[in-house]
Amino acid sequence: MTPPAPQPLGRVRDQRIRPTRAEVDVAALRHNLSRVRHFAPGAGVLAVVKANAYGHGALHVARTLEEAGVAWLGVALVEEGMELRAGGVEAPILVLGGAYEGAWDPLVAQRLTPVLFRPEHFTAYAAAAASAGVRAPFHLEIDTGVGRTGILPGELPATLERLRALPSLELQGVLSHFASSDAQDREGTRAQAAAFRGLLAQVEAAGFSPGFRHVSNTGAVLDLQSLQEVAGLNLVRPGLMLYGLAP
């Protein structure tokens, strides 16, 4: 018996053997945003839409959240922010992962705000801003215990002095990250919040007035609302809870 001739690969693909369909309910997204505002009254919302909005479609999700009045959108990469701008999103966009060589001019041109935490970041971004003839905003990240990114607390005085010499930059915000805000033991998180409050005091004593102060991710929004006032915070950064997931 002669076996059948193999089908061309294209014909096999056209049969859609395992079709996949995903439906994203924007009404549910808006509801989850309302819950963020319930748990963090008075705070602005920086809605995290990194990684294609956690797989839900960054542009569509960002447009929905922008229409709902979030204060900021948060992405991890410059490219993610550029994609949103190309799609017509006008809301302020914070690039949480910072930037790197070759990205500074696009940051300025696309009105993306970076998180900065390395000396070379300040110098390169200041040069791009000066070249464009603008004063470019950024958020300064301070490491209060995660041990991943951010300047160390002991580096803060020298960093603030360096910023004085870069008039093309505007210190618009200060942030940190909680290491384990969803843990049952809250002491470490409370210690980080207290440390952040002290560091903010140093920033303000040096003559800077950051308009945005933020640490709280989903875990802190849900379980540690009191930290918002204790640490002098006015912005929250929900990610998972916007998409219906527990931390």
PDB file of C-alpha atoms in Angstrom:
ATOM      1  CA  MET A   1       0.000   0.000   0.000  1.00  0.00           C
ATOM      2  CA  THR A   2       1.388   3.392  -0.980  1.00  0.00           C
ATOM      3  CA  PRO A   3       1.343   5.941   1.880  1.00  0.00           C
ATOM      4  CA  PRO A   4      -0.378   9.281   1.185  1.00  0.00           C
ATOM      5  CA  ALA A   5       1.816  12.112   0.044  1.00  0.00           C
ATOM      6  CA  PRO A   6       2.682  14.555   2.848  1.00  0.00           C
ATOM      7  CA  GLN A   7       0.736  17.823   2.853  1.00  0.00           C
ATOM      8  CA  PRO A   8       2.596  21.102   2.435  1.00  0.00           C
ATOM      9  CA  LEU A   9       3.182  22.771   5.790  1.00  0.00           C
ATOM     10  CA  GLY A  10       1.122  25.776   4.784  1.00  0.00           C
ATOM     11  CA  ARG A  11      -1.979  23.667   4.228  1.00  0.00           C
ATOM     12  CA  VAL A  12      -1.601  22.071   7.670  1.00  0.00           C
ATOM     13  CA  ARG A  13      -1.418  25.511   9.275  1.00  0.00           C
ATOM     14  CA  ASP A  14      -4.534  26.626   7.433  1.00  0.00           C
ATOM     15  CA  GLN A  15      -6.538  23.875   9.112  1.00  0.00           C
ATOM     16  CA  ARG A  16      -6.095  25.626  12.511  1.00  0.00           C
ATOM     17  CA  ILE A  17      -5.853  22.362  14.419  1.00  0.00           C
ATOM     18  CA  ARG A  18      -5.745  24.156  17.790  1.00  0.00           C
ATOM     19  CA  PRO A  19      -7.387  27.558  17.454  1.00  0.00           C
ATOM     20  CA  THR A  20      -6.834  29.922  20.376  1.00  0.00           C
ATOM     21  CA  ARG A  21      -9.092  32.746  21.460  1.00  0.00           C
ATOM     22  CA  ALA A  22      -8.663  35.153  24.340  1.00  0.00           C
ATOM     23  CA  GLU A  23     -11.259  37.678  25.444  1.00  0.00           C
ATOM     24  CA  VAL A  24     -10.241  40.652  27.562  1.00  0.00           C
ATOM     25  CA  ASP A  25     -13.158  42.200  29.444  1.00  0.00           C
ATOM     26  CA  VAL A  26     -12.465  45.923  29.714  1.00  0.00           C
ATOM     27  CA  ALA A  27     -15.414  46.299  32.076  1.00  0.00           C
ATOM     28  CA  ALA A  28     -13.603  43.962  34.475  1.00  0.00           C
ATOM     29  CA  LEU A  29     -10.441  46.013  34.021  1.00  0.00           C
ATOM     30  CA  ARG A  30     -12.295  49.187  34.934  1.00  0.00           C
ATOM     31  CA  HIS A  31     -13.846  47.451  37.943  1.00  0.00           C
ATOM     32  CA  ASN A  32     -10.429  46.323  39.169  1.00  0.00           C
ATOM     33  CA  LEU A  33      -9.149  49.878  38.802  1.00  0.00           C
ATOM     34  CA  SER A  34     -12.053  51.046  40.951  1.00  0.00           C
ATOM     35  CA  ARG A  35     -10.943  48.605  43.640  1.00  0.00           C
ATOM     36  CA  VAL A  36      -7.421  50.039  43.534  1.00  0.00           C
ATOM     37  CA  ARG A  37      -8.903  53.464  44.165  1.00  0.00           C
ATOM     38  CA  HIS A  38     -11.028  52.039  46.985  1.00  0.00           C
ATOM     39  CA  PHE A  39      -7.977  50.601  48.759  1.00  0.00           C
ATOM     40  CA  ALA A  40      -5.766  53.641  48.114  1.00  0.00           C
ATOM     41  CA  PRO A  41      -8.064  56.667  48.436  1.00  0.00           C
ATOM     42  CA  GLY A  42      -6.395  59.947  47.633  1.00  0.00           C
ATOM     43  CA  ALA A  43      -3.464  58.353  45.826  1.00  0.00           C
ATOM     44  CA  GLY A  44      -2.858  58.602  42.114  1.00  0.00           C
ATOM     45  CA  VAL A  45      -2.671  55.355  40.161  1.00  0.00           C
ATOM     46  CA  LEU A  46       0.342  54.349  38.111  1.00  0.00           C
ATOM     47  CA  ALA A  47      -1.103  51.407  36.190  1.00  0.00           C
ATOM     48  CA  VAL A  48       1.558  48.888  35.187  1.00  0.00           C
ATOM     49  CA  VAL A  49       1.150  47.696  31.597  1.00  0.00           C
ATOM     50  CA  LYS A  50       4.572  46.134  31.063  1.00  0.00           C
ATOM     51  CA  ALA A  51       5.018  42.828  29.195  1.00  0.00           C
ATOM     52  CA  ASN A  52       2.124  43.565  26.842  1.00  0.00           C
ATOM     53  CA  ALA A  53      -0.066  44.416  29.854  1.00  0.00           C
ATOM     54  CA  TYR A  54       0.729  41.025  31.380  1.00  0.00           C
ATOM     55  CA  GLY A  55      -0.315  39.409  28.113  1.00  0.00           C
ATOM     56  CA  HIS A  56      -3.663  41.229  27.833  1.00  0.00           C
ATOM     57  CA  GLY A  57      -2.740  43.617  25.014  1.00  0.00           C
ATOM     58  CA  ALA A  58      -0.797  46.712  26.059  1.00  0.00           C
ATOM     59  CA  LEU A  59      -2.289  49.242  23.672  1.00  0.00           C
ATOM     60  CA  HIS A  60      -5.940  48.318  24.229  1.00  0.00           C
ATOM     61  CA  VAL A  61      -5.470  48.084  27.999  1.00  0.00           C
ATOM     62  CA  ALA A  62      -3.524  51.362  28.121  1.00  0.00           C
ATOM     63  CA  ARG A  63      -6.213  53.187  26.163  1.00  0.00           C
ATOM     64  CA  THR A  64      -8.894  51.860  28.512  1.00  0.00           C
ATOM     65  CA  LEU A  65      -6.948  52.912  31.603  1.00  0.00           C
ATOM     66  CA  GLU A  66      -6.139  56.297  30.095  1.00  0.00           C
ATOM     67  CA  GLU A  67      -9.852  56.886  29.454  1.00  0.00           C
ATOM     68  CA  ALA A  68     -10.508  55.881  33.073  1.00  0.00           C
ATOM     69  CA  GLY A  69      -8.197  58.652  34.264  1.00  0.00           C
ATOM     70  CA  VAL A  70      -5.115  56.931  35.653  1.00  0.00           C
ATOM     71  CA  ALA A  71      -2.335  59.355  36.526  1.00  0.00           C
ATOM     72  CA  TRP A  72       0.429  57.296  34.900  1.00  0.00           C
ATOM     73  CA  LEU A  73       1.122  54.180  32.882  1.00  0.00           C
ATOM     74  CA  GLY A  74       4.152  52.078  33.789  1.00  0.00           C
ATOM     75  CA  VAL A  75       6.250  50.052  31.345  1.00  0.00           C
ATOM     76  CA  ALA A  76       9.520  48.170  31.765  1.00  0.00           C
ATOM     77  CA  LEU A  77      11.245  49.143  28.517  1.00  0.00           C
ATOM     78  CA  VAL A  78      11.624  52.224  26.355  1.00  0.00           C
ATOM     79  CA  GLU A  79      10.331  50.206  23.390  1.00  0.00           C
ATOM     80  CA  GLU A  80       7.096  49.476  25.261  1.00  0.00           C
ATOM     81  CA  GLY A  81       6.562  53.172  25.868  1.00  0.00           C
ATOM     82  CA  MET A  82       7.273  54.007  22.229  1.00  0.00           C
ATOM     83  CA  GLU A  83       4.679  51.443  21.148  1.00  0.00           C
ATOM     84  CA  LEU A  84       2.040  53.131  23.295  1.00  0.00           C
ATOM     85  CA  ARG A  85       2.924  56.571  21.931  1.00  0.00           C
ATOM     86  CA  ALA A  86       2.723  55.227  18.363  1.00  0.00           C
ATOM     87  CA  GLY A  87      -0.775  53.950  19.231  1.00  0.00           C
ATOM     88  CA  GLY A  88      -1.910  57.416  20.294  1.00  0.00           C
ATOM     89  CA  VAL A  89      -1.590  57.116  24.079  1.00  0.00           C
ATOM     90  CA  GLU A  90      -0.960  60.558  25.603  1.00  0.00           C
ATOM     91  CA  ALA A  91      -0.911  59.772  29.341  1.00  0.00           C
ATOM     92  CA  PRO A  92       2.375  60.158  31.235  1.00  0.00           C
ATOM     93  CA  ILE A  93       4.462  56.994  30.855  1.00  0.00           C
ATOM     94  CA  LEU A  94       7.107  55.930  33.374  1.00  0.00           C
ATOM     95  CA  VAL A  95       9.835  53.571  32.129  1.00  0.00           C
ATOM     96  CA  LEU A  96      10.421  51.544  35.293  1.00  0.00           C
ATOM     97  CA  GLY A  97      13.451  49.671  33.958  1.00  0.00           C
ATOM     98  CA  GLY A  98      15.397  52.812  33.172  1.00  0.00           C
ATOM     99  CA  ALA A  99      17.220  53.110  29.867  1.00  0.00           C
ATOM    100  CA  TYR A 100      20.531  52.376  28.189  1.00  0.00           C
ATOM    101  CA  GLU A 101      22.854  53.555  25.453  1.00  0.00           C
ATOM    102  CA  GLY A 102      20.962  54.766  22.416  1.00  0.00           C
ATOM    103  CA  ALA A 103      17.645  55.236  24.227  1.00  0.00           C
ATOM    104  CA  TRP A 104      18.084  58.686  25.721  1.00  0.00           C
ATOM    105  CA  ASP A 105      17.141  60.736  22.665  1.00  0.00           C
ATOM    106  CA  PRO A 106      13.978  58.666  21.988  1.00  0.00           C
ATOM    107  CA  LEU A 107      13.000  59.073  25.639  1.00  0.00           C
ATOM    108  CA  VAL A 108      13.054  62.831  25.282  1.00  0.00           C
ATOM    109  CA  ALA A 109      11.437  62.864  21.830  1.00  0.00           C
ATOM    110  CA  GLN A 110       8.597  60.527  22.865  1.00  0.00           C
ATOM    111  CA  ARG A 111       7.945  62.284  26.209  1.00  0.00           C
ATOM    112  CA  LEU A 112       8.731  59.158  28.214  1.00  0.00           C
ATOM    113  CA  THR A 113       9.873  59.571  31.802  1.00  0.00           C
ATOM    114  CA  PRO A 114      12.668  57.231  32.916  1.00  0.00           C
ATOM    115  CA  VAL A 115      13.531  55.842  36.310  1.00  0.00           C
ATOM    116  CA  LEU A 116      17.215  56.650  36.903  1.00  0.00           C
ATOM    117  CA  PHE A 117      19.606  55.021  39.360  1.00  0.00           C
ATOM    118  CA  ARG A 118      23.128  55.025  37.915  1.00  0.00           C
ATOM    119  CA  PRO A 119      25.581  57.952  37.516  1.00  0.00           C
ATOM    120  CA  GLU A 120      25.907  57.400  33.766  1.00  0.00           C
ATOM    121  CA  HIS A 121      22.104  57.543  33.478  1.00  0.00           C
ATOM    122  CA  PHE A 122      22.033  61.098  34.793  1.00  0.00           C
ATOM    123  CA  THR A 123      24.831  62.297  32.504  1.00  0.00           C
ATOM    124  CA  ALA A 124      23.468  60.714  29.325  1.00  0.00           C
ATOM    125  CA  TYR A 125      19.880  61.777  29.932  1.00  0.00           C
ATOM    126  CA  ALA A 126      20.953  65.327  30.795  1.00  0.00           C
ATOM    127  CA  ALA A 127      22.913  65.543  27.544  1.00  0.00           C
ATOM    128  CA  ALA A 128      19.897  64.376  25.516  1.00  0.00           C
ATOM    129  CA  ALA A 129      17.645  66.894  27.270  1.00  0.00           C
ATOM    130  CA  ALA A 130      20.106  69.749  26.757  1.00  0.00           C
ATOM    131  CA  SER A 131      20.455  68.836  23.070  1.00  0.00           C
ATOM    132  CA  ALA A 132      16.675  68.998  22.672  1.00  0.00           C
ATOM    133  CA  GLY A 133      16.467  72.267  24.584  1.00  0.00           C
ATOM    134  CA  VAL A 134      14.136  70.909  27.256  1.00  0.00           C
ATOM    135  CA  ARG A 135      14.169  70.233  30.975  1.00  0.00           C
ATOM    136  CA  ALA A 136      13.501  66.504  31.157  1.00  0.00           C
ATOM    137  CA  PRO A 137      11.718  64.862  34.101  1.00  0.00           C
ATOM    138  CA  PHE A 138      12.798  61.624  35.767  1.00  0.00           C
ATOM    139  CA  HIS A 139      12.099  59.568  38.880  1.00  0.00           C
ATOM    140  CA  LEU A 140      14.955  58.628  41.175  1.00  0.00           C
ATOM    141  CA  GLU A 141      14.987  55.055  42.475  1.00  0.00           C
ATOM    142  CA  ILE A 142      16.458  54.341  45.909  1.00  0.00           C
ATOM    143  CA  ASP A 143      17.089  50.804  47.094  1.00  0.00           C
ATOM    144  CA  THR A 144      15.496  50.320  50.525  1.00  0.00           C
ATOM    145  CA  GLY A 145      15.945  46.572  50.738  1.00  0.00           C
ATOM    146  CA  VAL A 146      15.288  44.717  47.483  1.00  0.00           C
ATOM    147  CA  GLY A 147      18.941  44.684  46.462  1.00  0.00           C
ATOM    148  CA  ARG A 148      18.164  44.795  42.737  1.00  0.00           C
ATOM    149  CA  THR A 149      18.221  48.318  41.304  1.00  0.00           C
ATOM    150  CA  GLY A 150      18.342  51.803  42.777  1.00  0.00           C
ATOM    151  CA  ILE A 151      21.005  53.902  44.423  1.00  0.00           C
ATOM    152  CA  LEU A 152      21.982  52.843  47.924  1.00  0.00           C
ATOM    153  CA  PRO A 153      20.885  55.103  50.791  1.00  0.00           C
ATOM    154  CA  GLY A 154      24.487  56.056  51.478  1.00  0.00           C
ATOM    155  CA  GLU A 155      24.831  57.292  47.908  1.00  0.00           C
ATOM    156  CA  LEU A 156      21.931  59.699  48.148  1.00  0.00           C
ATOM    157  CA  PRO A 157      23.822  62.846  49.279  1.00  0.00           C
ATOM    158  CA  ALA A 158      26.399  62.555  46.497  1.00  0.00           C
ATOM    159  CA  THR A 159      23.657  61.822  43.965  1.00  0.00           C
ATOM    160  CA  LEU A 160      21.715  64.922  44.939  1.00  0.00           C
ATOM    161  CA  GLU A 161      24.876  67.006  44.607  1.00  0.00           C
ATOM    162  CA  ARG A 162      25.436  65.561  41.136  1.00  0.00           C
ATOM    163  CA  LEU A 163      21.884  66.498  40.164  1.00  0.00           C
ATOM    164  CA  ARG A 164      22.461  70.112  41.169  1.00  0.00           C
ATOM    165  CA  ALA A 165      25.030  70.313  38.378  1.00  0.00           C
ATOM    166  CA  LEU A 166      22.557  69.040  35.756  1.00  0.00           C
ATOM    167  CA  PRO A 167      20.002  71.836  35.245  1.00  0.00           C
ATOM    168  CA  SER A 168      18.457  70.114  32.217  1.00  0.00           C
ATOM    169  CA  LEU A 169      17.010  67.424  34.509  1.00  0.00           C
ATOM    170  CA  GLU A 170      13.936  67.695  36.755  1.00  0.00           C
ATOM    171  CA  LEU A 171      13.650  65.392  39.773  1.00  0.00           C
ATOM    172  CA  GLN A 172       9.934  64.761  39.377  1.00  0.00           C
ATOM    173  CA  GLY A 173       9.544  61.676  41.560  1.00  0.00           C
ATOM    174  CA  VAL A 174      11.238  59.356  44.034  1.00  0.00           C
ATOM    175  CA  LEU A 175      10.460  55.664  44.324  1.00  0.00           C
ATOM    176  CA  SER A 176      11.526  52.367  45.816  1.00  0.00           C
ATOM    177  CA  HIS A 177      10.281  48.769  45.728  1.00  0.00           C
ATOM    178  CA  PHE A 178       8.947  46.590  48.529  1.00  0.00           C
ATOM    179  CA  ALA A 179      10.755  43.270  48.700  1.00  0.00           C
ATOM    180  CA  SER A 180       7.851  41.192  50.035  1.00  0.00           C
ATOM    181  CA  SER A 181       4.720  43.250  50.614  1.00  0.00           C
ATOM    182  CA  ASP A 182       2.549  40.136  50.226  1.00  0.00           C
ATOM    183  CA  ALA A 183       4.320  38.210  53.013  1.00  0.00           C
ATOM    184  CA  GLN A 184       2.456  37.454  56.240  1.00  0.00           C
ATOM    185  CA  ASP A 185       5.230  39.093  58.250  1.00  0.00           C
ATOM    186  CA  ARG A 186       4.839  42.827  57.595  1.00  0.00           C
ATOM    187  CA  GLU A 187       7.793  44.020  59.665  1.00  0.00           C
ATOM    188  CA  GLY A 188      10.273  44.087  56.800  1.00  0.00           C
ATOM    189  CA  THR A 189       7.888  46.083  54.651  1.00  0.00           C
ATOM    190  CA  ARG A 190       7.171  48.530  57.460  1.00  0.00           C
ATOM    191  CA  ALA A 191      10.913  48.965  57.967  1.00  0.00           C
ATOM    192  CA  GLN A 192      11.326  49.733  54.268  1.00  0.00           C
ATOM    193  CA  ALA A 193       8.519  52.295  54.440  1.00  0.00           C
ATOM    194  CA  ALA A 194      10.166  54.014  57.411  1.00  0.00           C
ATOM    195  CA  ALA A 195      13.512  54.042  55.603  1.00  0.00           C
ATOM    196  CA  PHE A 196      11.901  55.545  52.524  1.00  0.00           C
ATOM    197  CA  ARG A 197      10.274  58.273  54.595  1.00  0.00           C
ATOM    198  CA  GLY A 198      13.686  59.204  56.023  1.00  0.00           C
ATOM    199  CA  LEU A 199      15.259  59.270  52.563  1.00  0.00           C
ATOM    200  CA  LEU A 200      12.467  61.491  51.254  1.00  0.00           C
ATOM    201  CA  ALA A 201      13.215  63.891  54.083  1.00  0.00           C
ATOM    202  CA  GLN A 202      16.849  64.031  52.918  1.00  0.00           C
ATOM    203  CA  VAL A 203      15.747  64.794  49.352  1.00  0.00           C
ATOM    204  CA  GLU A 204      13.493  67.608  50.507  1.00  0.00           C
ATOM    205  CA  ALA A 205      16.102  69.003  52.906  1.00  0.00           C
ATOM    206  CA  ALA A 206      18.475  69.248  49.944  1.00  0.00           C
ATOM    207  CA  GLY A 207      16.021  71.589  48.236  1.00  0.00           C
ATOM    208  CA  PHE A 208      14.247  69.191  45.886  1.00  0.00           C
ATOM    209  CA  SER A 209      10.453  68.864  45.746  1.00  0.00           C
ATOM    210  CA  PRO A 210       9.511  65.595  44.023  1.00  0.00           C
ATOM    211  CA  GLY A 211       5.849  65.688  43.116  1.00  0.00           C
ATOM    212  CA  PHE A 212       5.472  61.900  43.058  1.00  0.00           C
ATOM    213  CA  ARG A 213       6.495  59.502  45.845  1.00  0.00           C
ATOM    214  CA  HIS A 214       5.750  55.821  45.384  1.00  0.00           C
ATOM    215  CA  VAL A 215       6.582  52.336  46.620  1.00  0.00           C
ATOM    216  CA  SER A 216       3.321  50.382  46.847  1.00  0.00           C
ATOM    217  CA  ASN A 217       2.731  47.480  44.467  1.00  0.00           C
ATOM    218  CA  THR A 218      -0.389  45.278  44.487  1.00  0.00           C
ATOM    219  CA  GLY A 219       0.472  43.569  47.767  1.00  0.00           C
ATOM    220  CA  ALA A 220       0.898  46.861  49.570  1.00  0.00           C
ATOM    221  CA  VAL A 221      -2.239  48.359  48.023  1.00  0.00           C
ATOM    222  CA  LEU A 222      -4.347  45.449  49.264  1.00  0.00           C
ATOM    223  CA  ASP A 223      -2.890  44.865  52.713  1.00  0.00           C
ATOM    224  CA  LEU A 224      -0.815  47.846  53.796  1.00  0.00           C
ATOM    225  CA  GLN A 225      -2.908  50.893  53.082  1.00  0.00           C
ATOM    226  CA  SER A 226      -1.702  52.613  56.244  1.00  0.00           C
ATOM    227  CA  LEU A 227       1.814  52.786  54.790  1.00  0.00           C
ATOM    228  CA  GLN A 228       0.684  55.307  52.210  1.00  0.00           C
ATOM    229  CA  GLU A 229       0.280  58.043  54.806  1.00  0.00           C
ATOM    230  CA  VAL A 230       3.065  56.839  57.073  1.00  0.00           C
ATOM    231  CA  ALA A 231       5.660  57.016  54.317  1.00  0.00           C
ATOM    232  CA  GLY A 232       4.299  60.179  52.700  1.00  0.00           C
ATOM    233  CA  LEU A 233       3.355  58.394  49.481  1.00  0.00           C
ATOM    234  CA  ASN A 234       0.931  59.793  46.898  1.00  0.00           C
ATOM    235  CA  LEU A 235       1.082  57.250  44.058  1.00  0.00           C
ATOM    236  CA  VAL A 236       0.473  53.479  43.894  1.00  0.00           C
ATOM    237  CA  ARG A 237       1.734  51.022  41.267  1.00  0.00           C
ATOM    238  CA  PRO A 238      -0.772  48.165  40.846  1.00  0.00           C
ATOM    239  CA  GLY A 239      -0.010  45.468  38.316  1.00  0.00           C
ATOM    240  CA  LEU A 240      -1.436  42.024  39.045  1.00  0.00           C
ATOM    241  CA  MET A 241      -4.622  43.229  40.709  1.00  0.00           C
ATOM    242  CA  LEU A 242      -5.630  45.195  37.613  1.00  0.00           C
ATOM    243  CA  TYR A 243      -5.780  41.896  35.776  1.00  0.00           C
ATOM    244  CA  GLY A 244      -7.694  40.025  38.474  1.00  0.00           C
ATOM    245  CA  LEU A 245      -4.741  38.213  40.043  1.00  0.00           C
ATOM    246  CA  ALA A 246      -3.714  37.990  43.697  1.00  0.00           C
ATOM    247  CA  PRO A 247      -0.031  38.704  44.428  1.00  0.00           C
TER     248      PRO A 247
END
